[in-house]
Coordinates of C-alpha atoms and ligand atoms in Angstrom, one line a residue:
X1 CA 65.7 -18.9 103.0
X2 CA 66.5 -21.3 105.6
X3 CA 68.2 -23.3 103.1
X4 CA 70.3 -20.3 101.9
X5 CA 71.6 -20.0 105.4
X6 CA 73.0 -23.6 105.3
X7 CA 74.9 -22.7 102.1
X8 CA 76.1 -19.5 103.5
X9 CA 78.6 -21.5 105.8
X10 CA 80.4 -22.7 102.5
X11 CA 80.4 -19.2 101.1
X12 CA 81.9 -17.3 103.8
X13 CA 85.4 -18.2 102.9
X14 CA 84.7 -16.6 99.5
X15 CA 83.8 -13.3 100.8
X16 CA 86.3 -11.1 99.0
X17 CA 85.0 -12.6 95.6
X18 CA 81.6 -12.0 96.7
X19 CA 82.1 -8.4 97.5
X20 CA 83.9 -7.9 94.4
X21 CA 80.8 -9.4 92.3
X22 CA 78.7 -7.2 94.3
X23 CA 80.7 -4.1 93.6
X24 CA 81.1 -4.8 90.1
X25 CA 77.3 -5.4 89.8
X26 CA 76.5 -2.1 91.0
X27 CA 78.6 -0.3 88.3
X28 CA 77.2 -2.8 85.8
X29 CA 73.7 -1.8 86.7
X30 CA 74.3 2.1 86.9
X31 CA 75.8 1.9 83.5
X32 CA 73.0 0.4 82.0
X33 CA 70.4 2.3 83.8
X34 CA 72.4 5.6 82.5
X35 CA 72.4 4.1 78.9
X36 CA 68.7 3.5 79.0
X37 CA 67.9 6.9 80.2
X38 CA 69.5 8.3 77.5
X39 CA 66.3 7.5 75.3
X40 CA 64.6 10.5 76.8
X41 CA 67.0 13.1 75.5
X42 CA 67.3 11.4 72.6
X43 CA 63.6 11.5 71.8
X44 CA 63.3 15.0 73.0
X45 CA 65.8 16.1 70.5
X46 CA 64.3 14.3 67.8
X47 CA 60.7 15.7 68.5
X48 CA 62.1 19.1 70.1
X49 CA 59.7 19.0 73.0
X50 CA 60.9 21.3 75.3
X51 CA 62.7 24.7 75.3
X52 CA 66.5 23.9 75.6
X53 CA 67.6 24.9 79.2
X54 CA 70.2 27.6 78.6
X55 CA 71.1 28.4 82.2
X56 CA 73.4 25.8 83.9
X57 CA 71.4 24.2 86.5
X58 CA 72.7 23.7 90.3
X59 CA 73.2 19.7 90.9
X60 CA 70.8 17.9 93.2
X61 CA 69.6 14.4 93.6
X62 CA 66.5 14.5 92.0
X63 CA 64.9 13.3 88.6
X64 CA 64.2 16.9 87.5
X65 CA 67.6 18.1 88.4
X66 CA 69.3 15.2 86.4
X67 CA 67.3 15.7 83.2
X68 CA 67.7 19.5 83.5
X69 CA 71.6 19.0 83.6
X70 CA 71.4 16.6 80.8
X71 CA 69.2 19.0 78.7
X72 CA 71.5 22.0 79.2
X73 CA 74.8 20.1 78.0
X74 CA 72.7 18.8 75.0
X75 CA 71.2 22.2 74.4
X76 CA 75.0 23.7 74.2
X77 CA 75.8 20.8 71.7
X78 CA 72.9 21.5 69.7
X79 CA 73.7 25.3 69.7
X80 CA 77.2 24.8 68.6
X81 CA 77.2 22.1 66.5
X82 CA 73.7 21.0 65.3
X83 CA 70.8 18.4 66.2
X84 CA 72.5 15.5 64.1
X85 CA 75.6 15.8 65.8
X86 CA 73.8 16.1 69.3
X87 CA 72.2 12.5 68.4
X88 CA 75.7 11.3 67.6
X89 CA 76.9 12.3 70.9
X90 CA 74.1 10.6 72.7
X91 CA 74.7 7.5 70.5
X92 CA 78.3 7.4 71.3
X93 CA 77.3 8.0 75.0
X94 CA 75.3 5.0 75.0
X95 CA 77.9 2.7 73.1
X96 CA 80.6 3.6 75.6
X97 CA 78.3 2.7 78.6
X98 CA 76.8 -0.6 77.0
X99 CA 80.7 -1.4 76.4
X100 CA 81.7 -0.8 80.2
X101 CA 78.7 -2.6 81.4
X102 CA 79.6 -5.7 79.4
X103 CA 83.2 -5.5 80.4
X104 CA 82.2 -5.4 84.2
X105 CA 79.6 -8.2 83.4
X106 CA 82.4 -10.5 82.2
X107 CA 84.6 -9.6 85.1
X108 CA 81.8 -10.1 87.9
X109 CA 81.2 -13.4 86.5
X110 CA 85.0 -14.2 86.4
X111 CA 85.2 -13.4 90.0
X112 CA 82.5 -15.9 90.8
X113 CA 84.1 -18.9 89.1
X114 CA 86.5 -19.9 92.0
X115 CA 83.4 -19.7 94.3
X116 CA 81.1 -21.8 92.1
X117 CA 83.6 -24.4 91.9
X118 CA 85.1 -23.9 95.4
X119 CA 82.0 -24.4 97.2
X120 CA 81.5 -27.8 95.7
X121 CA 85.0 -28.8 96.1
X122 CA 84.7 -27.8 99.9
X123 CA 81.4 -29.8 100.4
X124 CA 83.0 -32.8 98.5
X125 CA 86.1 -32.6 100.9
X126 CA 83.6 -32.3 103.8
X127 CA 81.6 -35.3 103.0
X128 CA 84.7 -37.4 102.2
X129 CA 86.4 -36.6 105.6
X130 CA 83.0 -37.2 107.4
X131 CA 82.6 -40.9 105.7
X132 CA 86.3 -41.4 107.3
X133 CA 85.5 -40.2 110.7
X134 CA 81.7 -41.9 110.9
X135 CA 81.8 -45.2 112.7
X136 CA 80.9 -48.7 111.0
X137 CA 77.5 -48.5 112.9
X138 CA 76.4 -45.5 110.7
X139 CA 77.2 -47.6 107.2
X140 CA 75.1 -50.5 108.3
X141 CA 72.2 -48.2 108.4
X142 CA 73.1 -46.2 105.1
X143 CA 73.3 -47.6 101.6
X144 CA 76.5 -47.4 99.8
X145 CA 75.1 -46.3 96.5
X146 CA 73.1 -43.7 98.3
X147 CA 76.3 -42.0 99.8
X148 CA 77.9 -42.1 96.3
X149 CA 74.8 -40.5 94.9
X150 CA 75.0 -37.8 97.4
X151 CA 78.7 -37.2 96.4
X152 CA 78.2 -37.1 92.8
X153 CA 74.6 -36.3 91.7
X154 CA 73.7 -34.1 94.8
X155 CA 76.8 -32.2 94.6
X156 CA 76.4 -31.6 90.8
X157 CA 72.8 -30.7 91.5
X158 CA 73.9 -28.0 94.1
X159 CA 76.4 -26.8 91.5
X160 CA 73.8 -26.5 88.6
X161 CA 71.1 -25.2 90.8
X162 CA 72.4 -23.2 93.9
X163 CA 75.8 -22.1 92.7
X164 CA 74.6 -20.6 89.4
X165 CA 71.8 -19.3 91.5
X166 CA 74.1 -17.3 94.2
X167 CA 75.2 -14.8 91.6
X168 CA 71.5 -14.3 90.4
X169 CA 70.6 -13.8 94.1
X170 CA 72.9 -11.2 94.5
X171 CA 72.7 -9.5 91.0
X172 CA 68.9 -9.6 90.4
X173 CA 67.8 -8.0 93.6
X174 CA 70.4 -5.3 93.1
X175 CA 69.3 -4.7 89.7
X176 CA 65.7 -4.7 90.7
X177 CA 66.2 -2.2 93.3
X178 CA 68.2 0.2 91.4
X179 CA 65.9 0.1 88.5
X180 CA 62.8 0.5 90.9
X181 CA 64.3 3.6 92.5
X182 CA 64.9 5.0 89.1
X183 CA 61.4 4.1 88.1
X184 CA 60.2 5.8 91.3
X185 CA 62.1 9.1 90.6
X186 CA 60.6 9.0 87.2
X187 CA 57.0 8.4 88.4
X188 CA 56.2 7.8 91.9
X189 CA 52.5 7.1 91.1
X190 CA 53.0 4.5 88.4
X191 CA 55.8 2.8 90.4
X192 CA 53.5 2.5 93.4
X193 CA 51.0 0.7 91.0
X194 CA 53.8 -1.7 89.9
X195 CA 55.1 -2.6 93.6
X196 CA 51.3 -3.7 94.1
X197 CA 51.7 -6.1 91.4
X198 CA 55.0 -7.7 92.6
X199 CA 54.1 -9.5 95.8
X200 CA 51.1 -11.0 94.0
X201 CA 53.3 -12.8 91.3
X202 CA 55.9 -13.9 93.9
X203 CA 53.3 -15.5 96.1
X204 CA 52.3 -17.4 93.1
X205 CA 55.8 -18.5 92.3
X206 CA 56.6 -19.3 95.6
X207 CA 53.9 -22.0 96.0
X208 CA 55.1 -23.9 92.9
X209 CA 58.8 -23.7 94.2
X210 CA 58.0 -25.3 97.4
X211 CA 55.9 -28.2 95.5
X212 CA 59.0 -28.5 93.4
X213 CA 61.4 -28.8 96.3
X214 CA 59.4 -31.6 97.7
X215 CA 59.2 -33.7 94.3
X216 CA 63.0 -33.0 93.8
X217 CA 64.0 -34.3 97.0
X218 CA 62.1 -37.4 96.4
X219 CA 63.6 -37.9 92.9
X220 CA 67.3 -37.8 94.4
X221 CA 66.4 -40.3 97.2
X222 CA 65.2 -42.6 94.5
X223 CA 68.5 -42.1 92.6
X224 CA 70.3 -42.8 95.6
X225 CA 68.4 -46.1 95.8
X226 CA 68.8 -46.8 92.2
X227 CA 72.7 -46.5 92.5
X228 CA 72.8 -48.7 95.5
X229 CA 71.0 -51.1 93.3
X230 CA 73.6 -50.9 90.9
X231 CA 76.3 -51.1 93.1
X232 CA 75.1 -54.2 94.7
X233 CA 74.5 -55.7 91.5
X234 CA 78.2 -55.1 90.1
X235 CA 79.5 -56.7 93.3
X236 CA 77.0 -59.6 93.4
X237 CA 77.0 -60.2 89.6
X238 CA 78.9 -63.6 90.3
X239 CA 75.8 -64.8 92.5
X240 CA 72.8 -63.3 90.5
X241 CA 74.4 -65.3 87.5
X242 CA 74.8 -68.5 89.6
X243 CA 71.0 -68.4 90.7
X244 CA 70.0 -67.2 87.2
X245 CA 68.4 -64.4 89.0
X246 CA 68.9 -61.9 86.2
X247 CA 65.2 -61.5 85.5
X248 CA 64.5 -61.0 89.1
X249 CA 66.8 -58.3 89.5
X250 CA 66.1 -56.8 86.3
X251 CA 62.3 -56.6 87.0
X252 CA 63.4 -55.0 90.5
X253 CA 65.4 -52.3 88.9
X254 CA 63.0 -51.5 86.1
X255 CA 60.5 -50.9 88.8
X256 CA 62.7 -48.8 90.6
X257 CA 63.9 -47.0 87.5
X258 CA 60.3 -46.4 86.6
X259 CA 59.4 -44.8 89.8
X260 CA 62.3 -42.4 89.5
X261 CA 61.3 -41.7 85.9
X262 CA 57.8 -40.9 87.1
X263 CA 59.0 -38.7 89.8
X264 CA 61.4 -37.0 87.3
X265 CA 58.5 -36.3 84.7
X266 CA 56.7 -34.4 87.6
X267 CA 59.9 -32.5 88.3
X268 CA 60.6 -31.2 85.0
X269 CA 56.9 -30.6 84.5
X270 CA 57.1 -28.3 87.5
X271 CA 60.3 -27.0 86.6
X272 CA 59.0 -25.9 83.2
X273 CA 56.0 -24.2 84.8
X274 CA 58.4 -21.5 86.0
X275 CA 59.1 -19.9 82.9
X276 CA 55.7 -19.5 81.1
X277 CA 54.1 -18.5 84.3
X278 CA 56.7 -15.7 85.0
X279 CA 56.5 -14.5 81.3
X280 CA 52.6 -14.3 81.5
X281 CA 52.8 -12.5 84.9
X282 CA 55.5 -10.1 83.4
X283 CA 53.2 -9.2 80.2
X284 CA 50.2 -8.9 82.7
X285 CA 52.2 -6.2 84.5
X286 CA 53.5 -4.7 81.4
X287 CA 50.0 -4.2 80.0
X288 CA 48.7 -2.9 83.1
X289 CA 51.5 -0.2 83.2
X290 CA 50.9 0.7 79.4
X291 CA 47.3 1.1 80.3
X292 CA 47.7 3.0 83.7
X293 CA 50.9 4.9 82.6
X294 CA 48.9 5.7 79.3
X295 CA 46.2 7.3 81.2
X296 CA 48.6 9.3 83.2
X297 CA 50.2 10.9 80.0
X298 CA 46.7 11.8 78.6
X299 CA 45.3 12.9 81.9
X300 CA 44.6 16.3 82.6
X301 CA 47.5 17.7 85.0
X302 CA 49.8 15.3 82.9
X303 CA 52.6 14.1 85.4
X304 CA 54.2 12.3 82.7
X305 CA 55.6 13.3 79.6
X306 CA 55.3 10.9 76.5
X307 CA 59.0 10.6 76.0
X308 CA 59.5 9.8 79.8
X309 CA 56.8 7.5 79.8
X310 CA 58.6 5.6 77.1
X311 CA 61.7 6.1 78.9
X312 CA 59.9 4.6 81.8
X313 CA 58.5 1.5 80.0
X314 CA 62.2 0.8 78.5
X315 CA 63.5 1.0 82.0
X316 CA 60.7 -1.4 83.4
X317 CA 61.1 -3.7 80.4
X318 CA 64.8 -4.3 81.8
X319 CA 63.2 -5.3 85.3
X320 CA 61.5 -8.1 83.8
X321 CA 64.5 -10.2 82.8
X322 CA 66.1 -10.0 86.3
X323 CA 62.9 -10.4 88.0
X324 CA 62.4 -13.8 85.9
X325 CA 65.9 -14.8 86.5
X326 CA 65.5 -14.1 90.2
X327 CA 62.4 -16.4 90.5
X328 CA 64.2 -18.9 88.5
X329 CA 67.0 -18.5 90.9
X330 CA 64.7 -19.1 93.9
X331 CA 63.1 -22.1 92.1
X332 CA 66.7 -23.5 91.7
X333 CA 67.4 -22.8 95.2
X334 CA 64.5 -24.8 96.3
X335 CA 65.4 -27.6 94.2
X336 CA 69.0 -27.6 95.3
X337 CA 67.9 -27.4 98.8
X338 CA 66.5 -30.9 98.6
X339 CA 70.2 -31.8 97.8
X340 CA 71.6 -30.0 100.5
X341 CA 69.2 -31.5 102.9
X342 CA 70.4 -35.1 101.5
X343 CA 74.0 -34.0 102.1
X344 CA 73.5 -32.8 105.5
X345 CA 72.2 -36.0 106.7
X346 CA 75.9 -37.3 106.4
X347 CA 77.3 -34.0 107.5
X348 CA 75.2 -33.5 110.6
X349 CA 75.2 -37.1 111.2
X350 CA 76.7 -37.6 114.9
X351 CA 80.0 -39.4 115.2
X352 CA 79.4 -41.8 118.2
X353 CA 83.0 -42.9 118.7
X354 CA 84.8 -39.8 119.7
X355 CA 88.1 -39.0 121.5
X356 CA 88.0 -37.4 124.8
X357 CA 89.4 -34.1 125.2
X358 CA 91.9 -35.2 127.5
X359 CA 92.7 -38.5 126.1
X360 CA 96.1 -39.7 126.8
X361 CA 99.0 -40.8 124.6
X362 CA 99.9 -44.7 124.3
X363 CA 102.7 -45.5 122.1
X364 CA 103.5 -49.0 123.4
X365 CA 102.0 -51.8 124.6
X366 CA 103.5 -53.2 127.9
X367 CA 101.5 -55.4 130.0
X368 CA 97.9 -56.7 129.0
X369 CA 94.6 -56.3 127.7
X370 CA 91.8 -56.6 130.0
X371 CA 88.1 -57.2 129.6
X372 CA 86.0 -56.2 132.4
X373 CA 82.3 -57.4 132.3
X374 CA 82.1 -56.3 128.6
X375 CA 78.8 -56.4 127.0
X376 CA 77.8 -55.1 123.7
X377 CA 74.5 -54.8 121.6
X378 CA 74.5 -53.6 117.9
X379 CA 70.9 -52.7 118.4
X380 CA 68.7 -54.1 121.3
X381 CA 69.9 -57.6 121.5
X382 CA 73.3 -58.2 123.1
X383 CA 75.7 -59.9 121.0
X384 CA 78.5 -59.9 123.6
X385 CA 77.7 -60.8 127.1
X386 CA 79.6 -60.2 130.4
X387 CA 82.9 -61.1 129.1
X388 CA 85.7 -61.2 131.2
X389 CA 89.1 -61.9 129.8
X390 CA 92.9 -60.8 130.1
X391 CA 95.3 -61.2 127.4
X392 CA 98.9 -60.8 128.6
X393 CA 101.9 -59.4 126.5
X394 CA 103.3 -62.1 124.3
X395 CA 100.2 -64.4 124.6
X396 CA 98.2 -65.9 121.7
X397 CA 94.8 -66.1 122.8
X398 CA 92.2 -67.9 120.6
X399 CA 88.5 -67.4 120.2
X400 CA 86.5 -70.4 118.8
X401 CA 82.7 -71.0 118.5
X402 CA 79.9 -71.3 116.3
X403 CA 79.3 -68.7 113.6
X404 CA 77.3 -65.9 114.9
X405 CA 78.5 -66.6 118.6
X406 CA 79.9 -63.0 118.6
X407 CA 83.6 -63.5 118.1
X408 CA 84.1 -60.8 115.2
X409 CA 82.2 -58.5 117.4
X410 CA 84.1 -59.0 120.4
X411 CA 87.4 -58.3 118.7
X412 CA 85.9 -55.3 116.8
X413 CA 85.4 -53.6 120.3
X414 CA 89.1 -53.5 121.1
X415 CA 90.0 -50.7 118.3
X416 CA 86.9 -49.2 119.1
X417 CA 85.2 -50.0 115.8
X418 CA 82.1 -50.0 118.2
X419 CA 81.7 -48.9 121.6
X420 CA 81.0 -51.3 124.3
X421 CA 77.4 -51.0 125.9
X422 CA 78.7 -52.1 129.4
X423 CA 81.7 -52.7 131.2
X424 CA 85.2 -51.6 130.1
X425 CA 88.2 -52.9 128.4
X426 CA 91.5 -51.7 129.4
X427 CA 95.0 -51.8 127.9
X428 CA 97.8 -51.5 130.5
X429 CA 95.1 -50.4 133.1
X430 CA 93.8 -47.5 130.8
X431 CA 90.5 -47.5 129.7
X432 CA 90.2 -47.7 125.7
X433 CA 88.0 -44.7 125.8
X434 CA 90.4 -42.5 127.5
X435 CA 93.3 -43.4 124.8
X436 CA 93.6 -41.4 121.8
X437 CA 92.0 -43.1 119.0
X438 CA 94.9 -43.0 116.5
X439 CA 97.4 -44.3 119.1
X440 CA 94.9 -47.1 120.2
X441 CA 94.5 -48.2 116.7
X442 CA 98.1 -47.9 116.0
X443 CA 98.7 -50.7 118.5
X444 CA 97.0 -53.2 116.5
X445 CA 97.1 -54.8 113.0
X446 CA 94.2 -56.7 111.5
X447 CA 94.2 -59.6 109.1
X448 CA 90.4 -60.6 108.2
X449 CA 88.7 -63.4 106.4
X450 CA 88.0 -61.2 103.5
X451 CA 91.5 -59.2 102.6
X452 CA 90.5 -55.8 101.9
X453 CA 93.0 -54.5 99.3
X454 CA 92.8 -51.5 97.1
X455 CA 92.7 -51.0 93.4
X456 CA 96.5 -50.1 93.1
X457 CA 99.9 -51.5 92.8
X458 CA 101.3 -54.4 95.1
X459 CA 103.8 -52.1 96.4
X460 CA 101.0 -49.3 97.5
X461 CA 98.9 -52.0 98.9
X462 CA 101.4 -53.3 101.3
X463 CA 102.8 -49.7 102.3
X464 CA 99.1 -48.9 102.6
X465 CA 98.6 -45.7 104.8
X466 CA 102.2 -44.5 104.8
X467 CA 104.3 -42.8 102.6
X468 CA 108.2 -43.0 101.7
X469 CA 108.4 -46.8 102.8
X470 CA 111.9 -47.9 101.5
X471 CA 111.6 -50.9 98.8
X472 CA 113.7 -53.0 101.2
X473 CA 111.3 -52.9 103.9
X474 CA 108.3 -53.8 101.7
X475 CA 110.2 -56.6 100.1
X476 CA 111.1 -57.9 103.5
X477 CA 107.4 -57.6 104.7
X478 CA 106.5 -59.6 101.7
X479 CA 109.1 -62.2 102.3
X480 CA 107.8 -62.6 105.9
X481 CA 104.2 -62.9 104.6
X482 CA 105.5 -65.6 101.6
X483 CA 104.2 -63.2 99.1
X484 CA 107.5 -62.1 97.6
X485 CA 107.8 -65.1 95.2
X486 CA 104.3 -64.6 93.7
X487 CA 104.6 -60.8 93.5
X488 CA 107.8 -61.2 91.3
X489 CA 106.1 -63.5 89.0
X490 CA 103.4 -60.7 88.2
X491 CA 104.0 -58.7 85.1
X492 CA 105.4 -55.6 86.8
X493 CA 106.6 -57.1 90.3
X494 CA 105.7 -54.7 92.9
X495 CA 104.3 -52.2 90.6
X496 CA 101.6 -54.4 89.2
X497 CA 98.2 -53.1 89.6
X498 CA 96.2 -55.8 91.4
X499 CA 92.6 -54.8 90.2
X500 CA 89.4 -54.0 92.3
X501 CA 89.7 -55.1 95.6
X502 CA 92.6 -57.5 94.4
X503 CA 90.5 -59.4 91.8
X504 CA 93.5 -60.2 89.9
X505 CA 95.1 -62.5 92.8
X506 CA 93.9 -65.7 93.8
X507 CA 92.4 -65.8 97.8
X508 CA 95.7 -67.0 99.2
X509 CA 97.6 -64.5 97.6
X510 CA 95.3 -61.6 98.6
X511 CA 95.5 -63.0 102.1
X512 CA 99.1 -63.0 102.2
X513 CA 99.3 -59.4 100.7
X514 CA 97.2 -58.4 103.8
X515 CA 99.5 -60.0 106.1
X516 CA 102.6 -58.1 104.4
X517 CA 100.7 -55.0 105.0
X518 CA 100.2 -55.9 108.8
X519 CA 104.1 -57.0 108.9
X520 CA 105.1 -53.7 107.6
X521 CA 102.8 -51.9 110.1
X522 CA 104.5 -53.8 112.9
X523 CA 102.1 -53.3 115.7
X524 CA 102.3 -54.9 118.8
X525 CA 99.0 -56.6 119.0
X526 CA 97.5 -58.6 115.9
X527 CA 93.8 -59.4 115.6
X528 CA 93.3 -62.5 113.1
X529 CA 89.7 -62.9 112.2
X530 CA 89.4 -66.3 110.4
X531 CA 92.4 -65.3 108.1
X532 CA 92.5 -69.0 106.7
X533 CA 89.1 -69.9 106.6
X534 CA 87.9 -69.1 103.2
X535 CA 91.2 -70.7 101.7
X536 CA 91.7 -74.1 100.1
X537 CA 94.3 -76.4 102.3
X538 CA 97.2 -75.8 100.0
X539 CA 97.0 -71.9 100.1
X540 CA 96.2 -72.1 103.8
X541 CA 99.4 -73.8 104.5
X542 CA 101.2 -70.9 102.8
X543 CA 99.3 -68.2 104.8
X544 CA 99.3 -70.1 107.9
X545 CA 103.4 -70.2 107.8
X546 CA 103.0 -66.4 107.1
X547 CA 100.8 -65.8 109.9
X548 CA 102.9 -67.9 112.4
X549 CA 105.6 -65.5 111.5
X550 CA 103.7 -62.4 111.9
X551 CA 102.5 -63.6 115.3
X552 CA 106.0 -64.3 116.5
X553 CA 107.0 -62.1 119.4
X554 CA 103.6 -60.3 119.2
X555 CA 100.3 -60.6 121.4
X556 CA 97.6 -62.1 119.2
X557 CA 93.9 -62.6 119.3
X558 CA 93.3 -65.3 116.9
X559 CA 89.7 -66.3 115.8
X560 CA 89.9 -69.7 114.2
X561 CA 87.5 -71.8 112.5
X562 CA 89.9 -74.9 112.3
X563 CA 91.3 -75.9 115.5
X564 CA 94.3 -77.5 114.5
X565 CA 95.7 -73.8 113.9
X566 CA 95.2 -72.7 117.3
X567 CA 96.2 -76.1 119.3
X568 CA 99.2 -74.0 120.6
X569 CA 97.6 -71.2 121.9
X570 CA 98.2 -70.0 125.4
X571 CA 94.5 -69.5 126.2
X572 CA 91.5 -70.9 124.2
X573 CA 88.0 -69.2 124.9
X574 CA 84.9 -71.2 123.4
X575 CA 82.4 -68.6 122.7
X576 CA 78.4 -69.4 122.6
X577 CA 75.8 -66.7 121.9
X578 CA 78.1 -64.0 123.2
X579 CA 79.4 -65.6 126.1
X580 CA 82.6 -67.3 126.9
X581 CA 81.7 -70.8 128.1
X582 CA 84.9 -72.5 128.3
X583 CA 88.3 -71.1 128.8
X584 CA 91.7 -73.0 129.0
X585 CA 94.6 -74.7 127.2
X586 CA 94.1 -77.1 124.3
X587 CA 94.9 -80.0 126.8
X588 CA 92.7 -78.8 129.7
X589 CA 89.6 -78.1 127.3
X590 CA 90.2 -81.7 126.0
X591 CA 90.2 -83.1 129.4
X592 CA 87.2 -81.0 130.4
X593 CA 85.3 -82.9 127.9
X594 CA 82.9 -80.1 127.0
X595 CA 82.0 -78.0 124.0
X596 CA 85.5 -77.7 122.8
X597 CA 86.0 -81.3 122.9
X598 CA 83.0 -81.8 120.9
X599 CA 84.0 -79.4 118.5
X600 CA 87.3 -81.0 118.1
X601 CA 86.1 -84.5 117.8
X602 CA 83.7 -83.2 114.8
X603 CA 87.0 -81.6 112.9
X604 CA 89.1 -84.8 113.4
X605 CA 86.7 -86.9 111.7
Ligands
ADP1 P1 81.0 -64.6 114.7 O1 82.1 -63.5 114.2 O2 81.4 -65.3 116.1 O3 80.6 -65.4 113.5 P2 79.7 -62.0 114.7 O4 80.3 -61.3 115.8 O5 79.9 -61.5 113.4 O6 79.7 -63.4 115.1 O7 78.0 -61.7 114.8 C1 77.5 -62.0 116.1 C2 76.0 -61.4 116.0 O8 76.1 -60.2 115.9 C3 75.1 -62.2 114.8 O9 74.1 -62.5 115.4 C4 75.1 -61.1 113.7 O10 73.9 -61.2 113.4 C5 75.1 -59.8 114.6 N1 75.9 -58.7 113.8 C6 76.9 -58.8 113.5 N2 77.0 -57.6 112.9 C7 76.3 -56.9 113.1 C8 75.7 -55.5 112.6 N3 76.5 -54.7 112.1 N4 74.7 -55.0 113.0 C9 73.8 -55.9 113.6 N5 73.9 -57.0 114.2 C10 75.2 -57.7 113.6
MG2 MG1 83.1 -63.6 112.4

């Protein structure tokens, strides 16, 4: 039930529909109870058991009074028209009731449709929003495939299990309660006997339900792993083939698939247990009632007339289905609860990079970026240590050093992709933790080694994140980025779809696209992380031209592999194991004859 509470939060906005459903259900149940009870007078007319009530009885809320009223009117009909006609009236009465019941049934379902779909839509939106909010650090812990699995499989699972059950959980207890009250009015003795039987079967069903939930959760986790494998394979197909590792990954996949298969076997086996078990329990109860009720009818101070007993059984038999459906619904909720748990892992994940309540606006960059004793660790080991650095407006500052020395990490700290562990970073004297995150990130543009592009048109990739950008601006940005010419050569120009992550373009073209995007954003600060490192010499030249133009009149932090590209930087920092070990202009560092000189000499030859 704790799990139900979690879904309740999502149901709240749909309370109107839920109330409507509740009301429609009540009427529906009343109609079916009345139509069932009509069996009793029907049988009575057939067997003419009792003297017809001739005095109009006073109305009260008791079974006896109720049956007296029906008997009275029926008596009137029999007297004036005859027995056959009375049967006809009873039959028409039943038909009308059942018709009403079914019309209400449809509308009670009708109002639940927007709830069922809406809750899933809301959850999907919440997860997506959360993905956008969560910091990078979260995603280095989670597998991509698992997140996708949560947004697809687990949501489907919730829809199929819990959302179909919500209605059952409203309707069936109601039905059961109304029927039980009816039964109680008909025969208190027999009903108490029934009430003892119900909890016993309930406990039995609950045990299996819990066990099912555990297995089901395991299955969903395993599905997440499987999807991760598929996702990894799709993006790593090139390497898999190059290393002829097909058999290796296939074996690995088969193993995981087999594990999933075995768990699912258990899930279905436990699931299928629900139906036969509840059927058997139901029959067990009916037989018990037949026996006990029968002996009441035969008993001395016969507290139950035979036709009332038949009516009783008719009403009771109608409890079995809702009780079954209720226990199935509980099963399903247990099964779906596993998926809710999995989804909540994302939804409840703490966003460690948050904006302060009194965060200040910052719409422009005026003076400088300052690193003061900045240290950072992803986990335990410090990757960036005690950095002191000032980047003045208009300057180009270069970071060089071995791979793994912490350059990318250092620049990721400025837009707060990760929050620093010690020290502070100031922009124009304000700690970045006190600046509105959107404002902070709007101040800078990124061009990375691996350009990140989306499966969309050229135009939308350049304009990414903004709407209604006039064509001239996009073309202008593309021209600055040396991209205009090759874009025009593609089949549909700016409307060409560039494929998944831009696979239809060459590396250099992709990089120029991402530069055009940065140009259009036009931020005062540019961060270039090895933007030309993965390019061949020829496309490097085109990209470097574009970068030079991009950096004009801007403050730039450039991570460079090839030292030739940063010769003219105002300040070059050499990083080693997270620290800045040398700082100065190209000429100064050459004169210093230290690490930079060594790197430089290596690259010259
Ligand atoms: P560089 O850009 O200079 O090549 P990085 O900043 O990418 O170096 O990496 C510095 C160190 O931080 C490396 O030792 C790397 O293993 C580690 N590192 C990078 N990213 C992560 C991460 N997301 N989680 C944990 N460690 C990381
Ligand atoms: Mg790097």
